[in-house]
mmCIF file of C-alpha atoms in Angstrom:
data_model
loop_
_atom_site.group_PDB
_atom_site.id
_atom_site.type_symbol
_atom_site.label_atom_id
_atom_site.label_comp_id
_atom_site.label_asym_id
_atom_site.label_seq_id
_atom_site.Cartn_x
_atom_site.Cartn_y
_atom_site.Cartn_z
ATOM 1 C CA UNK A 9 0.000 0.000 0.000
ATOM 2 C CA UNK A 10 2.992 2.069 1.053
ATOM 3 C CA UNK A 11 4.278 1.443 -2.900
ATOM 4 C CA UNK A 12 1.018 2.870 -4.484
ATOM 5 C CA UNK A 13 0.419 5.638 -2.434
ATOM 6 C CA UNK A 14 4.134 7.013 -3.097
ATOM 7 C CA UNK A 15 3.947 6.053 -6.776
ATOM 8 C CA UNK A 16 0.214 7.434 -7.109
ATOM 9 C CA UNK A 17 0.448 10.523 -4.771
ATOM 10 C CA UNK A 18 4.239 11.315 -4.461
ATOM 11 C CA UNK A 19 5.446 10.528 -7.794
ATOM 12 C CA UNK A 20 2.648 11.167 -9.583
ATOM 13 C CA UNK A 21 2.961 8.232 -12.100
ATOM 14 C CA UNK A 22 1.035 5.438 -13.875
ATOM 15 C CA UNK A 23 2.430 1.549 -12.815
ATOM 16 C CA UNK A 24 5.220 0.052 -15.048
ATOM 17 C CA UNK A 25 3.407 -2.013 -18.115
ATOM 18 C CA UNK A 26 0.421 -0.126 -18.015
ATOM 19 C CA UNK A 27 0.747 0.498 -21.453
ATOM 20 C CA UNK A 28 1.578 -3.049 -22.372
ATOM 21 C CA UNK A 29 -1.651 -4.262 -20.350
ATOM 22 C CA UNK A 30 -3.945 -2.023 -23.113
ATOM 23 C CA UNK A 31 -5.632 -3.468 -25.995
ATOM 24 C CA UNK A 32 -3.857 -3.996 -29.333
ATOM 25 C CA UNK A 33 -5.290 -3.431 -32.761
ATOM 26 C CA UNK A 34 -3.944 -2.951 -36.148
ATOM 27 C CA UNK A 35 -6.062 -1.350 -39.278
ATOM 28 C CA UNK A 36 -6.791 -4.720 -40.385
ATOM 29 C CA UNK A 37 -9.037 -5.283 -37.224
ATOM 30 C CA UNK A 38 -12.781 -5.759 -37.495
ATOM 31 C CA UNK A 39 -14.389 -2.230 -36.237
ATOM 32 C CA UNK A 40 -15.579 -1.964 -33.168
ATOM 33 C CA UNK A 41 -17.599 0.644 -31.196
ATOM 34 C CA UNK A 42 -15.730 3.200 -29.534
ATOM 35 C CA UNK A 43 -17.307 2.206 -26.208
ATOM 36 C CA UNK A 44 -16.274 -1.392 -26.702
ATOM 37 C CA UNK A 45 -12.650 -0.065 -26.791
ATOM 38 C CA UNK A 46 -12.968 2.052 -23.989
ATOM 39 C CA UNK A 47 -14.643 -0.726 -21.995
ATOM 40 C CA UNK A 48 -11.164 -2.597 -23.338
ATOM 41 C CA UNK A 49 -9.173 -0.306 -22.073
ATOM 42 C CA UNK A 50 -10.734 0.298 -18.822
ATOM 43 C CA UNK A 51 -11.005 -3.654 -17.754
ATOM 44 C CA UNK A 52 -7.003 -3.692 -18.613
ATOM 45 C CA UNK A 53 -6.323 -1.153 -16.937
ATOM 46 C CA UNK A 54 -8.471 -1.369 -13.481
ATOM 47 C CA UNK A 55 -6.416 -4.812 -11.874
ATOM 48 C CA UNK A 56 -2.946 -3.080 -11.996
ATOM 49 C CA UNK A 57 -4.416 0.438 -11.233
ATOM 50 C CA UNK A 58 -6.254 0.324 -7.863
ATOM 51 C CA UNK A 59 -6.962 4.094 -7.982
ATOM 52 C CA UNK A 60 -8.672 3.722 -11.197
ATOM 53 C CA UNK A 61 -12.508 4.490 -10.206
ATOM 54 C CA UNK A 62 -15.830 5.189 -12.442
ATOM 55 C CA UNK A 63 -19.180 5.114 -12.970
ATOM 56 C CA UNK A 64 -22.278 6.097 -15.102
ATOM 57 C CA UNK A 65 -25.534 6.038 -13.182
ATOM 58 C CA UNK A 66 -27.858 3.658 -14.349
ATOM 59 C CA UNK A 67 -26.148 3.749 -18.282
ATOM 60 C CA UNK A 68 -23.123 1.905 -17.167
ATOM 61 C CA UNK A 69 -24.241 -1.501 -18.969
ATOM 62 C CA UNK A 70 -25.218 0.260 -22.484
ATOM 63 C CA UNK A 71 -22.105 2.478 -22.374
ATOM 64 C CA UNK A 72 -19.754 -0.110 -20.928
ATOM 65 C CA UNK A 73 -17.851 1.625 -18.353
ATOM 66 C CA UNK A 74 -18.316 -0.962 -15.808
ATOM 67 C CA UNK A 75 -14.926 -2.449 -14.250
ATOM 68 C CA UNK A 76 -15.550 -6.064 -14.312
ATOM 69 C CA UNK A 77 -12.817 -6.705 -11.735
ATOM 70 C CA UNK A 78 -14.572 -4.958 -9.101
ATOM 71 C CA UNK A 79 -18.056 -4.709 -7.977
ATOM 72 C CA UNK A 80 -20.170 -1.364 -6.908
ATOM 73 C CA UNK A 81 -19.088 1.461 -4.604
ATOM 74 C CA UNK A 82 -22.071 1.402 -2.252
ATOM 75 C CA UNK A 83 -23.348 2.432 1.413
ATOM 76 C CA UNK A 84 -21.331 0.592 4.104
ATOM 77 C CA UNK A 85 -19.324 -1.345 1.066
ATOM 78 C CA UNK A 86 -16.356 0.448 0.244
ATOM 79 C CA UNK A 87 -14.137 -1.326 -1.569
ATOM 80 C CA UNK A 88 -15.921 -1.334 -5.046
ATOM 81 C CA UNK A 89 -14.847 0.936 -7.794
ATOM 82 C CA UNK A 90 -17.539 1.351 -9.985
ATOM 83 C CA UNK A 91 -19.954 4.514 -8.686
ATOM 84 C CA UNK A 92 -23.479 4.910 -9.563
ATOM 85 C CA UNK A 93 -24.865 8.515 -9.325
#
């Protein structure tokens, strides 16, 4: 914990192989929405970035920005990432 806080708050950086961890495409991909990507990218992203939190109300299934390796920031539940407002 003592490692993320100083890399998150002191050093202000992202975690070695985050960008390795992101999706990879080439032009010769199939297209894909742009909020299938940035669900991608998010779910990638979210187990090697514990600060990483989001949320989109009650839209957060149709626009995919749901972290699937966490569950729902809630009353007297903490640890969940994902906010609903």
């Amino acid at each position: 914990l003592a490692k993320q806080f100083q890399r998150m708050a002191v050093d202000k950086t992202l975690p070695t192989g985050w960008v390795d961890a992101l999706p990879k495409c080439t032009p010769e991909d199939k297209a894909k929405a742009t909020r299938l990507w940035s669900q991608d990218c998010l779910n990638a992203l979210a187990p090697i970035m514990p600060e990483l939190v989001g949320g989109s109300a009650d839209l957060a299934p149709s626009n995919m920005t749901l972290m699937k390796c966490t569950g729902d920031f809630l009353k007297e539940s903490y640890e969940g990432r994902n906010f609903r407002f």
